[in-house]
Coordinates of C-alpha atoms in Angstrom, one line a residue:
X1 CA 11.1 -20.1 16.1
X2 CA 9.7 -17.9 13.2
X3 CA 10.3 -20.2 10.6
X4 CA 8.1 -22.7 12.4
X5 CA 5.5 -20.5 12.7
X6 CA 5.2 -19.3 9.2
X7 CA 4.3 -23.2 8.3
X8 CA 1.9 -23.2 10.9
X9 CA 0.6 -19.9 10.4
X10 CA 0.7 -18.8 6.4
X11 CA 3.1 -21.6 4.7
X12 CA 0.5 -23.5 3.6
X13 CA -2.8 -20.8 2.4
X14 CA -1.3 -20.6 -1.1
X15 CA -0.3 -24.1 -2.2
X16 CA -3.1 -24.4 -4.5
X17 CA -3.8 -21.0 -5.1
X18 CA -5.2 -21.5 -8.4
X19 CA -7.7 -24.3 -8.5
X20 CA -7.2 -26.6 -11.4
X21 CA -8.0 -26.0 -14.7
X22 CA -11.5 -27.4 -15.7
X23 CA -12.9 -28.6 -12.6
X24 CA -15.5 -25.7 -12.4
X25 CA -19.1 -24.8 -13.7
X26 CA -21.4 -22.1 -13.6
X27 CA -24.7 -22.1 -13.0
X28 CA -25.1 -18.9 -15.5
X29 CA -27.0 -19.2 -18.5
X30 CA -26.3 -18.0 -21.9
X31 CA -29.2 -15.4 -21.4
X32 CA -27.2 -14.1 -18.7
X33 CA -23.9 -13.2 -21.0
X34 CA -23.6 -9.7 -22.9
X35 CA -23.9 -9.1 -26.5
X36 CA -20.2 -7.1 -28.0
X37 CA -22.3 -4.7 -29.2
X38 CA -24.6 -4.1 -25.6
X39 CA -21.0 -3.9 -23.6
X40 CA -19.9 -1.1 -21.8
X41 CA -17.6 1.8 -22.8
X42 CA -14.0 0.1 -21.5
X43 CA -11.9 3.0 -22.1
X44 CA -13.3 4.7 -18.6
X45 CA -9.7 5.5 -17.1
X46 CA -9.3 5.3 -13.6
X47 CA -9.0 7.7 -11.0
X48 CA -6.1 8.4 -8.8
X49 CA -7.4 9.3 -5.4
X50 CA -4.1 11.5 -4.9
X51 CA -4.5 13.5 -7.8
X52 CA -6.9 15.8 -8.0
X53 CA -6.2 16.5 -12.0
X54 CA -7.6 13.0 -12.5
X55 CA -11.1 12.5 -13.3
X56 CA -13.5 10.5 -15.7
X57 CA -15.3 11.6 -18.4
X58 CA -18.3 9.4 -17.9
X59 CA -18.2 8.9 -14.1
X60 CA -19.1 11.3 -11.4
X61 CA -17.7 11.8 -7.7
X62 CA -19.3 9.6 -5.6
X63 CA -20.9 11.4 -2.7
X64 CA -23.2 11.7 -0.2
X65 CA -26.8 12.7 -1.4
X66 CA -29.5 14.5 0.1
X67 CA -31.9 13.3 -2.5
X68 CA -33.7 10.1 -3.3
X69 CA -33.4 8.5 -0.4
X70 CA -36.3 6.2 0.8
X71 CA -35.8 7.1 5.2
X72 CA -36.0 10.5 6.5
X73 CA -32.7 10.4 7.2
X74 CA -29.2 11.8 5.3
X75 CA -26.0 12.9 6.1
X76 CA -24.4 15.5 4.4
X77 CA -21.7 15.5 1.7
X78 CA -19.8 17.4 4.6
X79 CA -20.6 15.3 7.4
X80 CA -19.0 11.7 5.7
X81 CA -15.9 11.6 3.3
X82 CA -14.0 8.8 2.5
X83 CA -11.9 7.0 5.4
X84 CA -8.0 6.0 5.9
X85 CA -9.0 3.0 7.1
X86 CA -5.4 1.2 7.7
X87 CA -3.3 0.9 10.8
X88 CA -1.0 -1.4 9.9
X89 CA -1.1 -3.6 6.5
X90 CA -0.4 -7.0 5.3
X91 CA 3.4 -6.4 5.1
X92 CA 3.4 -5.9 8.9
X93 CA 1.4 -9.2 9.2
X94 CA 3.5 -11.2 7.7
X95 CA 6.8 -9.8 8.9
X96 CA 5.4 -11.4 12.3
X97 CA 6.0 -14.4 11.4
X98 CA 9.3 -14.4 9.3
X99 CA 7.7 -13.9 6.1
X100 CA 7.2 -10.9 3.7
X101 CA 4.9 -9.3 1.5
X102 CA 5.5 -6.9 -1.4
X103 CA 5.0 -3.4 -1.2
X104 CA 1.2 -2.3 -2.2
X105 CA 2.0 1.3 -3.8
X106 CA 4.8 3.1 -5.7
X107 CA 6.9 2.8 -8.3
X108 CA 9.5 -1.0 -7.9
X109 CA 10.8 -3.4 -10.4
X110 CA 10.6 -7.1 -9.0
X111 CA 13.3 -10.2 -10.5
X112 CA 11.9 -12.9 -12.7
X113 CA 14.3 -16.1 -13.0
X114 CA 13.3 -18.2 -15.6
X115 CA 14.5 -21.7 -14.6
X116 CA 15.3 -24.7 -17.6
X117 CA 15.2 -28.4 -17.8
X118 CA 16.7 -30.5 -20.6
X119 CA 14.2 -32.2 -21.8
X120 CA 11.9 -28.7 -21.7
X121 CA 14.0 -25.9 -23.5
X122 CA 12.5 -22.2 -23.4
X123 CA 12.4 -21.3 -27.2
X124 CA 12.7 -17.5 -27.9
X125 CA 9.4 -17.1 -28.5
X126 CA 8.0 -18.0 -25.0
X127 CA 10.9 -15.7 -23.3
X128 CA 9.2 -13.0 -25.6
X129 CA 6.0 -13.8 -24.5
X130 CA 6.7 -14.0 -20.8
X131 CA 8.2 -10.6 -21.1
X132 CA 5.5 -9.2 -22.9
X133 CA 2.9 -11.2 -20.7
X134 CA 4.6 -8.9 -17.6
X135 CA 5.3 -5.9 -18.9
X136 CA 2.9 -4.7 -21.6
X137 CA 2.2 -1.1 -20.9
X138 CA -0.9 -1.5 -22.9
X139 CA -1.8 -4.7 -22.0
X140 CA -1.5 -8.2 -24.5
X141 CA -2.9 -8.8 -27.5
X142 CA -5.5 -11.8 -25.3
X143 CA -6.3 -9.3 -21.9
X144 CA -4.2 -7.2 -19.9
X145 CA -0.6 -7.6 -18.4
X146 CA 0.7 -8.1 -14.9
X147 CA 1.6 -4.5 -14.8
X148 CA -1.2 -2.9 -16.7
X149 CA -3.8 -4.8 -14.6
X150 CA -2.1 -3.8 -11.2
X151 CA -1.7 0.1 -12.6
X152 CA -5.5 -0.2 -13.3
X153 CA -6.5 -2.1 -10.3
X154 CA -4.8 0.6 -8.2
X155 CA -5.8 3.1 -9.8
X156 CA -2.3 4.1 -10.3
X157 CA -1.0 3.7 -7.5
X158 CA 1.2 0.6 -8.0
X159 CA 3.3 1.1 -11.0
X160 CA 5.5 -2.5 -11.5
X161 CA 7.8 -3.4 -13.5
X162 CA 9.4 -6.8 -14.2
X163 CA 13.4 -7.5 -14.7
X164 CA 13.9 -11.1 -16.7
X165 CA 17.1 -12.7 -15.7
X166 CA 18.9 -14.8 -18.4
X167 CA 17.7 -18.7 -18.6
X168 CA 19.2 -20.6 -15.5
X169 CA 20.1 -23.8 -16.5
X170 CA 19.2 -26.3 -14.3
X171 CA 21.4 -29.4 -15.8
X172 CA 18.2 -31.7 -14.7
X173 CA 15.3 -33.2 -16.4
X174 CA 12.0 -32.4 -15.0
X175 CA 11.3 -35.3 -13.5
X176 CA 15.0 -35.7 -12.2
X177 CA 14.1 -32.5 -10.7
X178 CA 10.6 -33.4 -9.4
X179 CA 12.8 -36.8 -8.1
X180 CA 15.4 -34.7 -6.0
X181 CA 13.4 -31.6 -4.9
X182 CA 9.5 -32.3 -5.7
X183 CA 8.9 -35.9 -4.2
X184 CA 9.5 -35.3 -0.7
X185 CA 6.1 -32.2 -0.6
X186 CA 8.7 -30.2 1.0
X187 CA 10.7 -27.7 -1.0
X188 CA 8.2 -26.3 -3.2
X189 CA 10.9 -25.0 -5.7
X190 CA 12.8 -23.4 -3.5
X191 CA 16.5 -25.0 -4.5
X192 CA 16.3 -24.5 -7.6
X193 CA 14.7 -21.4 -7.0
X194 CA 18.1 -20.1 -4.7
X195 CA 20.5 -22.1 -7.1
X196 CA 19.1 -19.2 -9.8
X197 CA 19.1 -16.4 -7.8
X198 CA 22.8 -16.9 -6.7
X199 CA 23.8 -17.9 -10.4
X200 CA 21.9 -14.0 -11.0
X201 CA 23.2 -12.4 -7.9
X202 CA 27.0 -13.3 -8.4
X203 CA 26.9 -11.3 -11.3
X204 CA 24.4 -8.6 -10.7
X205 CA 23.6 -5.8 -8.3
X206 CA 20.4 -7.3 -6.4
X207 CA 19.9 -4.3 -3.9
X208 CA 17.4 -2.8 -6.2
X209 CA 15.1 -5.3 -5.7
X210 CA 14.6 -5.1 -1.9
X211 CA 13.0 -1.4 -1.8
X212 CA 12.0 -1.5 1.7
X213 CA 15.5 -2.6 3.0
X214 CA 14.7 -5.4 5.2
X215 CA 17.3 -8.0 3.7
X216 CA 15.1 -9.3 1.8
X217 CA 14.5 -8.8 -2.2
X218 CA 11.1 -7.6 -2.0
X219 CA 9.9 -10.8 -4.0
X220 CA 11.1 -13.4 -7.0
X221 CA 8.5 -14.6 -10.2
X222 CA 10.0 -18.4 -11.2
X223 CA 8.5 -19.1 -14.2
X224 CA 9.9 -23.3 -15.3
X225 CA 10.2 -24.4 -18.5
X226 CA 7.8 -27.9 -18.3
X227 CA 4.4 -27.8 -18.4
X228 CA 2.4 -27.6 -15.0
X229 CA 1.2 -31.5 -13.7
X230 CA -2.4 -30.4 -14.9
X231 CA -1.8 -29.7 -18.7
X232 CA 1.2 -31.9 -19.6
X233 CA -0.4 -34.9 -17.4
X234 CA 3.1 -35.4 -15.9
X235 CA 1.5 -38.7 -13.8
X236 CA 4.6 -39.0 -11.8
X237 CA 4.2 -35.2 -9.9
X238 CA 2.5 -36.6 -6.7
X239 CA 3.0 -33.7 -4.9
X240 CA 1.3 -30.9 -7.2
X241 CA 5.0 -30.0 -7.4
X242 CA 4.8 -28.5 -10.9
X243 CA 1.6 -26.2 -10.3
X244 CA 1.3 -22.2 -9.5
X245 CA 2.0 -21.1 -6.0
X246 CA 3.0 -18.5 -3.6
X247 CA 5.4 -19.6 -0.9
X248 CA 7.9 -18.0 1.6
X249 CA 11.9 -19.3 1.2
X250 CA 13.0 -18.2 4.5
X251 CA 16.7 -17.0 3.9
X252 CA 18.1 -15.2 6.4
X253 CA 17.8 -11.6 5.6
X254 CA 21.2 -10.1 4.8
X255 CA 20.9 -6.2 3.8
X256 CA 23.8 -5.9 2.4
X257 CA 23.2 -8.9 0.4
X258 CA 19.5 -9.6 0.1
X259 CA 18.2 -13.0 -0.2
X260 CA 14.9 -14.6 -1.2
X261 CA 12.0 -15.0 0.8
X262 CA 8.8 -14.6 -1.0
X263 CA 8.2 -16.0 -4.3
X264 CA 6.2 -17.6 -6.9
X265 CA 7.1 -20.4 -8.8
X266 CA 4.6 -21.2 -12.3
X267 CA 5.1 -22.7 -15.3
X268 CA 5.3 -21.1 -19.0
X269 CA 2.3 -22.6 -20.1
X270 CA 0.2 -20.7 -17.8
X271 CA 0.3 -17.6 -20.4
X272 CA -1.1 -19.9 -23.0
X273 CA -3.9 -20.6 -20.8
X274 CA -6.7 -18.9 -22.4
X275 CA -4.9 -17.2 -25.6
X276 CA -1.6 -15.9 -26.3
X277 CA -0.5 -13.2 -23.5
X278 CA -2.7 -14.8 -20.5
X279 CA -2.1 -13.1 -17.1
X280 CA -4.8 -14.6 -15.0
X281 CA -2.8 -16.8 -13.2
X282 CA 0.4 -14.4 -12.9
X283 CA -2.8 -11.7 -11.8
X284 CA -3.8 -14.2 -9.0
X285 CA -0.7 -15.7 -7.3
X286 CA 0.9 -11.4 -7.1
X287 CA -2.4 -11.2 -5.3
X288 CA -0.5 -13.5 -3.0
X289 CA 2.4 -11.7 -3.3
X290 CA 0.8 -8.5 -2.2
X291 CA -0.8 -10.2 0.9
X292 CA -4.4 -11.4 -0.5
X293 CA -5.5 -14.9 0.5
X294 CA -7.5 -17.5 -1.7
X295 CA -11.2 -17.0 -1.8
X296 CA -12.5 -20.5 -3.0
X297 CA -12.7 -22.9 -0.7
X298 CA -11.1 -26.4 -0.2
X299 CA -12.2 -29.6 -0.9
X300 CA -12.8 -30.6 2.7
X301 CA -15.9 -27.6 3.0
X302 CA -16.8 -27.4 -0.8
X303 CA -18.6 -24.3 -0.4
X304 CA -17.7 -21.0 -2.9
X305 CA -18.3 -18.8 0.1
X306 CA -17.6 -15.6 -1.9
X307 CA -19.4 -16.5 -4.9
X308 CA -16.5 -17.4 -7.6
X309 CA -16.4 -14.6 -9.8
X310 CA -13.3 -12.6 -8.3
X311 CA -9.7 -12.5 -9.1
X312 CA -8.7 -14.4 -5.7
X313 CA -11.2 -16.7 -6.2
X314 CA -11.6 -17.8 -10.0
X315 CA -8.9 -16.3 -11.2
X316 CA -11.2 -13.8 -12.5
X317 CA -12.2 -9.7 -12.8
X318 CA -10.7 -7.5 -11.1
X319 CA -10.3 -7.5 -7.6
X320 CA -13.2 -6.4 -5.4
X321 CA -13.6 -3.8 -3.0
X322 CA -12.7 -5.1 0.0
X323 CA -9.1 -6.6 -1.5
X324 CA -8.4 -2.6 -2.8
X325 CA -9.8 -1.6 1.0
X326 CA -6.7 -3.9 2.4
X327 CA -4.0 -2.9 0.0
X328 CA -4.8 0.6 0.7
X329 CA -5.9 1.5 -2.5
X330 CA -9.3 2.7 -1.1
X331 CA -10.7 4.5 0.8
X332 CA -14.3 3.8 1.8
X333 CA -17.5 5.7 3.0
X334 CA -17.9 4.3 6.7
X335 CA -21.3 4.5 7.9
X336 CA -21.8 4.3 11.8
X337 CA -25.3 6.3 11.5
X338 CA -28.0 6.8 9.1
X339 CA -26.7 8.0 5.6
X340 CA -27.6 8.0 1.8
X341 CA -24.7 7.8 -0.5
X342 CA -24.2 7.8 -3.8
X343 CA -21.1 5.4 -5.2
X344 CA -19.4 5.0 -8.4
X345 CA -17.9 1.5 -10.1
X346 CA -15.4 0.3 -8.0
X347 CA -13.2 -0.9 -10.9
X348 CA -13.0 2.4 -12.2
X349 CA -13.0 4.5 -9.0
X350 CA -11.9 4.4 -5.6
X351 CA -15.5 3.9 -4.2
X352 CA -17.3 1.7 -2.1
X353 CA -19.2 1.6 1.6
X354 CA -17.9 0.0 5.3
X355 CA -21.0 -0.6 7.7
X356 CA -18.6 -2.2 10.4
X357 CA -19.4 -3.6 13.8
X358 CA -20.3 -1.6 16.7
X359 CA -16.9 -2.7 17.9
X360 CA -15.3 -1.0 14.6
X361 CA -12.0 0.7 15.9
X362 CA -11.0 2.5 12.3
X363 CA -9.2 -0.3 11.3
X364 CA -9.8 -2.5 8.0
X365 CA -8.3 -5.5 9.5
X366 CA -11.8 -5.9 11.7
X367 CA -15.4 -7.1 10.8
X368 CA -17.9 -5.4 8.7
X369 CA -19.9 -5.4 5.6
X370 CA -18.7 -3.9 2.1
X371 CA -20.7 -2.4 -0.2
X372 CA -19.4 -1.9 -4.0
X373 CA -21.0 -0.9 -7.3
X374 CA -20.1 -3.9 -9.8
X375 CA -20.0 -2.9 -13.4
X376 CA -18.6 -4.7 -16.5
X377 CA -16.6 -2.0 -17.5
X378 CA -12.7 -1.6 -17.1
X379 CA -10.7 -4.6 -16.1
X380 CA -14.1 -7.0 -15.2
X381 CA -15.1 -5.7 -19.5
X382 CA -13.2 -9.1 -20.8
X383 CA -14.1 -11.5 -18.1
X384 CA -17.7 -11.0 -18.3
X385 CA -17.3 -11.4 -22.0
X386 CA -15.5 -14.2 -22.3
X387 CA -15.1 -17.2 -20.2
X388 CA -11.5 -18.6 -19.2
X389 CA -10.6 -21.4 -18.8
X390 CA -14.0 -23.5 -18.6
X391 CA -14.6 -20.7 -15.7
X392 CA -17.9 -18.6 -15.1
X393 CA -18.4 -15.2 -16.6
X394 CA -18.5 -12.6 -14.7
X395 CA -21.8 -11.0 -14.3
X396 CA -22.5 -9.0 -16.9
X397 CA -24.7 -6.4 -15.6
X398 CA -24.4 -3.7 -13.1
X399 CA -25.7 -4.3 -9.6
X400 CA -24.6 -3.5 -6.2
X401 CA -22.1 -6.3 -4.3
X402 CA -22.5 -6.8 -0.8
X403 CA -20.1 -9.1 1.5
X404 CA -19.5 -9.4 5.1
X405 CA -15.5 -9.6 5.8
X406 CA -14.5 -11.1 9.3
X407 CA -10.6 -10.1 8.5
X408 CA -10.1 -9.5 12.2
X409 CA -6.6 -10.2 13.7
X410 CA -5.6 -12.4 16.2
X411 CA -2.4 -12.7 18.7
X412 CA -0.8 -16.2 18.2
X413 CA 1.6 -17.4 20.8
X414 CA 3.8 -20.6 21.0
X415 CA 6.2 -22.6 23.7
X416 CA 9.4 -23.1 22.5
X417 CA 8.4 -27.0 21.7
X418 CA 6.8 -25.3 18.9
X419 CA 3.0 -25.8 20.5
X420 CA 0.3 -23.7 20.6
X421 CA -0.5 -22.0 24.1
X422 CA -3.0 -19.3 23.4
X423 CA -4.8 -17.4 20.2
X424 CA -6.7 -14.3 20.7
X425 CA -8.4 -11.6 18.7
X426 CA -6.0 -8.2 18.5
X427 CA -7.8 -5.0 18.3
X428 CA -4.5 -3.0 19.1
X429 CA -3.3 -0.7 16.8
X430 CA 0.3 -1.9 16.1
X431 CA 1.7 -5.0 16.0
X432 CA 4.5 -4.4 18.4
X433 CA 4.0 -8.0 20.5
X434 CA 5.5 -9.9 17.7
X435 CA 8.5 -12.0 18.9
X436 CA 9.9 -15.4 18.3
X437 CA 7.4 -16.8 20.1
X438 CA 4.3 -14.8 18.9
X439 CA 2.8 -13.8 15.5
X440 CA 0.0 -11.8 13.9
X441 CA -2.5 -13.3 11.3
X442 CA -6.0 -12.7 10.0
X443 CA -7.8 -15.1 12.0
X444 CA -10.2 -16.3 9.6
X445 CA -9.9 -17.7 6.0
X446 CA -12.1 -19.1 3.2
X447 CA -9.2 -21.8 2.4
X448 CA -7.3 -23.7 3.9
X449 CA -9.6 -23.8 7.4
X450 CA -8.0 -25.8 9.3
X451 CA -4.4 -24.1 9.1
X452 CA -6.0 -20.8 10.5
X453 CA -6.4 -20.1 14.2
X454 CA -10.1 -18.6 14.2
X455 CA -13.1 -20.7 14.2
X456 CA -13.8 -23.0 11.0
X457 CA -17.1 -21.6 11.1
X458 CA -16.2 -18.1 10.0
X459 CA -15.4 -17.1 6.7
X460 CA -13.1 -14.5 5.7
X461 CA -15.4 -13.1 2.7
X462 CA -19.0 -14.3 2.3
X463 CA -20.9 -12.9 -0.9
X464 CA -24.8 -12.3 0.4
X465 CA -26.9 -13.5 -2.7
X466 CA -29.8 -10.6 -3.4
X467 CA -31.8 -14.2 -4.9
X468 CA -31.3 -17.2 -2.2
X469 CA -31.6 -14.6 1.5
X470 CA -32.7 -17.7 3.1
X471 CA -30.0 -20.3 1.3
X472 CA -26.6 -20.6 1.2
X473 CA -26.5 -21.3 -3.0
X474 CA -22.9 -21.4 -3.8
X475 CA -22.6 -24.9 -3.5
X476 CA -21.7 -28.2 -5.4
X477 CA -19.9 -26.2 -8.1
X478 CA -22.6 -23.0 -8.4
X479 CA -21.6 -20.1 -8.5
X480 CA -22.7 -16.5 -8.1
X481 CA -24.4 -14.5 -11.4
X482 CA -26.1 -11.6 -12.2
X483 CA -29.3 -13.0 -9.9
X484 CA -26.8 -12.1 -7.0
X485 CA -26.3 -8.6 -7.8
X486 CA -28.1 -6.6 -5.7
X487 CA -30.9 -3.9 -8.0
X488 CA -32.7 -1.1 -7.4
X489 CA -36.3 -2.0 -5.1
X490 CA -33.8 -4.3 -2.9
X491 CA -33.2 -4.4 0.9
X492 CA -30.9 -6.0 2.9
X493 CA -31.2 -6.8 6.2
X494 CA -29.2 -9.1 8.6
X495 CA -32.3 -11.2 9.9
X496 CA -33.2 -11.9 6.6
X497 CA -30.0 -12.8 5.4
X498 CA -29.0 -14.6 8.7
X499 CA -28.2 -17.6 7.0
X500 CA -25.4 -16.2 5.3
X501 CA -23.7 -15.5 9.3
X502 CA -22.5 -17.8 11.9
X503 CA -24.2 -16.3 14.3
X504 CA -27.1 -16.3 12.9
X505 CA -28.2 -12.9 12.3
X506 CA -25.4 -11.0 14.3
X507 CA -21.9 -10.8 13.2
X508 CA -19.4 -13.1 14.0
X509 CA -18.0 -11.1 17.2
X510 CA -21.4 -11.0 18.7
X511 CA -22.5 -7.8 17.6
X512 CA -25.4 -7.3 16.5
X513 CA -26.6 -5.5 13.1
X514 CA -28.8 -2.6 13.0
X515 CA -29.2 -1.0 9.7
X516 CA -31.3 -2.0 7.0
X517 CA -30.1 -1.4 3.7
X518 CA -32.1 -0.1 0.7
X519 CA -30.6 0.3 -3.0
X520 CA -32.4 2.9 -4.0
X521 CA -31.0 3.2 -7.5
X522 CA -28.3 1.3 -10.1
X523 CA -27.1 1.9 -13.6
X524 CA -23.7 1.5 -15.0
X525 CA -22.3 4.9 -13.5
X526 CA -23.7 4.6 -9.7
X527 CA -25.7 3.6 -7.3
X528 CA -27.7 5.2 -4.5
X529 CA -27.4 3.2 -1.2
X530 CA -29.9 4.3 2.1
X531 CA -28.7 3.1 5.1
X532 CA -31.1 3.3 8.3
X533 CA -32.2 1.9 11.1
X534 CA -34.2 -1.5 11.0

């Protein structure tokens, strides 16, 4: 009964989970894009939050400060320290409904097949590429790699590496394969996907690959040899079979012999996309992989709820705050009472603010608002330089991000006919009612609405514009730029920005919001948030 949830549940959030290519404008003007000689220092290295020898030379601790703030009120640098904020992550998720996710921290190597069609051979060249495209310990020659981005992003704490099996050879021609496999919308890759894993499996140890031992390799990276529907105009793909996805196999598990589950399937031409060495779109769908959902939204709401300019969204930057929050990357300030703190660029550092519900039970997977230095430093440096893909820069000065994140969890259950009987929101702190006949998700999504069990009216991530409080401007192909950066002089405050909630002023659970929000100061380095009553 698991497998039929997952396509009810999860199967289908990642089928387009990179929006095609050229379809998108910005409503950013050329004033708004940095000079190469105004930019930021990029070589800032980032800081491990488990080792205390690491440190920046430019950026401070954040903190809690006693100074500057623009209430009567402070805490201490004693009385609030950073938060474990994780009870269960996304792994657990989606093991409740028959699917997987990869491992967030440590050290793991993770199976690429490359998978050939006659009429498309891989010349040596692109294998190289593809290799170097993964693995590049200093990043390509056009950005960053797969692994360097991740090392960065984590601040260390994931370390990947990337094994590149020998060319399976199909024996079809692309659209023979698109013909047997594609046509139907069904199989996503995943027969020819199996037919190269067992080709690489019969002659290889594959045990290494499934590091939490659940009978599953912890996760495959398909890359074909054709070019992807988009780019090589291949009229005859109906189905968007020949595009970049994340999707679940569902194998049984064998621990002894593990099989696939969890995959993405892309073609070559993706690292061509915007020079020689492009990871955007391997960057995006391991975002998948990891357990992150599409930001943008579909066609049928046509709204950029989180503003465009994030890696789970554009394909863009580095991730934000609330993604490394998640993963369990960081750890956040969470403010329940009055309090001015001092934060540091979350790119660089493991830094950023939680002002949750009054209903907030430690738990990330719940509702609340995150606050987050942005600078154009570090891994968002090329993006806000440079502009992929006919995609908006990133904004290109510093400013302070805030978004309200309804990523509470709810309790699905189904009869055995396969139909729904009841979804409810899960404030437990385990997961331990999973069975056949009942899964765990995130309840609400910005993609992909009507697959998800909470209300289509809430969003997952909603970026509060400092400019538009009484507009929702991220619309009809806007989206978000440096006017929506929060600055020093601005406030916040949920009746203001009411328009940007479905409640209209309270969050989505009901609760209401009592804090203003002052930014008391910004520059590249940190920011002073004071966070008091209304």
């Amino acid at each position: 009964m698991k497998k039929n949830l997952l396509i009810l549940g999860l199967g289908l959030v990642c089928l387009a989970a990179c929006a095609p290519r050229g379809l998108h404008r910005s409503s950013s003007t050329e004033e708004d894009a940095p000079s190469e000689s105004s930019s930021s220092d990029s070589s800032l290295e980032v800081i491990n939050p488990d080792d205390p020898s690491s440190s920046s030379s430019s950026l401070s601790s954040a903190g809690v400060s006693s100074s500057s703030s623009s209430s009567g009120s402070s805490s201490s640098l004693d009385e609030l320290e950073p938060q474990e904020v994780l009870k269960y992550g996304f792994q657990d998720l989606n093991n409740s409904q028959y699917a997987d996710s990869l491992p967030t921290t440590g050290q793991y190597s993770i199976l690429v097949l490359p998978i050939e069609f006659t009429d498309y051979k891989f010349s040596e060249s692109e294998l190289a590429d593809f290799d170097w495209t993964l693995n590049a310990e200093e990043g390509t020659a056009y950005w960053e790699s797969l692994s360097s981005y991740y090392y960065k992003s984590s601040y260390g704490q994931l370390d990947l590496s990337f094994v590149v099996a020998d060319v399976y050879e199909s024996g079809y021609t692309a659209r023979g394969a698109y013909n047997q496999f594609g046509a139907s919308g069904r199989d996503n890759g995943i027969t020819l996907i199996n037919a190269a894993f067992n080709e690489y499996s019969s002659a290889h140890d594959v045990q290494q690959f499934d590091t939490d031992d659940n009978g599953w390799i912890d996760g495959v990276i398909a890359v074909y040899s054709c070019p992807d529907y988009y780019s090589g105009n291949l009229s005859y793909d109906q189905t968007s079979f020949y595009w970049a996805y994340t999707y679940w196999a569902q194998n049984e598990p064998n621990i002894n012999s593990p099989t696939v589950n969890l995959y993405f399937w892309l073609s070559i031409d993706f690292i061509y996309e915007g020079g020689d060495g492009d990871a955007h779109t391997l960057i995006h769908e391991f975002g998948h992989m990891l357990g992150l959902d599409d930001l943008y939204s579909d066609s049928s709401y046509g709204t950029a709820y989180a503003g465009g300019l994030d890696m789970m969204d554009l394909n863009i930057l580095d991730h934000g705050a609330y993604a490394k929050i998640l993963l369990g990357w960081l750890k956040p300030y969470v403010v329940t009472e009055e309090a001015t703190i001092e934060i540091t660029p979350s790119t660089a550092t493991p830094s950023a603010i939680i002002v949750p519900s009054s209903s907030w039970n430690g738990n990330a997977f719940n509702e609340y608002l995150v606050i987050e230095l942005y600078s154009p430093i570090g891994l968002n440096e090329h993006d806000s330089l440079n502009s992929y893909s006919d995609r908006p820069r990133g904004y290109s000065k510093p400013g302070v991000k805030i978004s309200h994140i309804d990523a509470r969890v709810m309790e699905v259950s189904y009869n055995q006919w396969g139909q729904l009987e009841d979804s409810v929101y899960y404030y437990g702190d385990n997961l331990d009612g999973a069975d056949d006949y009942t899964y765990y998700s995130v309840g609400a999504t910005n993609c992909q609405k009507d697959y998800y069990p909470a209300s289509t009216r809430y969003n997952f991530n909603t970026l509060i514009d400092a400019s538009s409080p009484s507009g929702t401007p991220f619309t009809y192909g806007t989206y978000a730029d440096n006017s929506t950066l929060f600055q020093a002089g601005d406030s916040f405050d949920i009746q203001t920005y009411r328009s940007y909630f479905a409640n209209r002023g309270k969050f989505n659970n009901g609760d209401e919001f009592p804090f203003s929000i002052d930014i008391v100061s910004v520059d590249s380095e940190s920011a002073i948030i004071d966070i008091h009553e209304a």
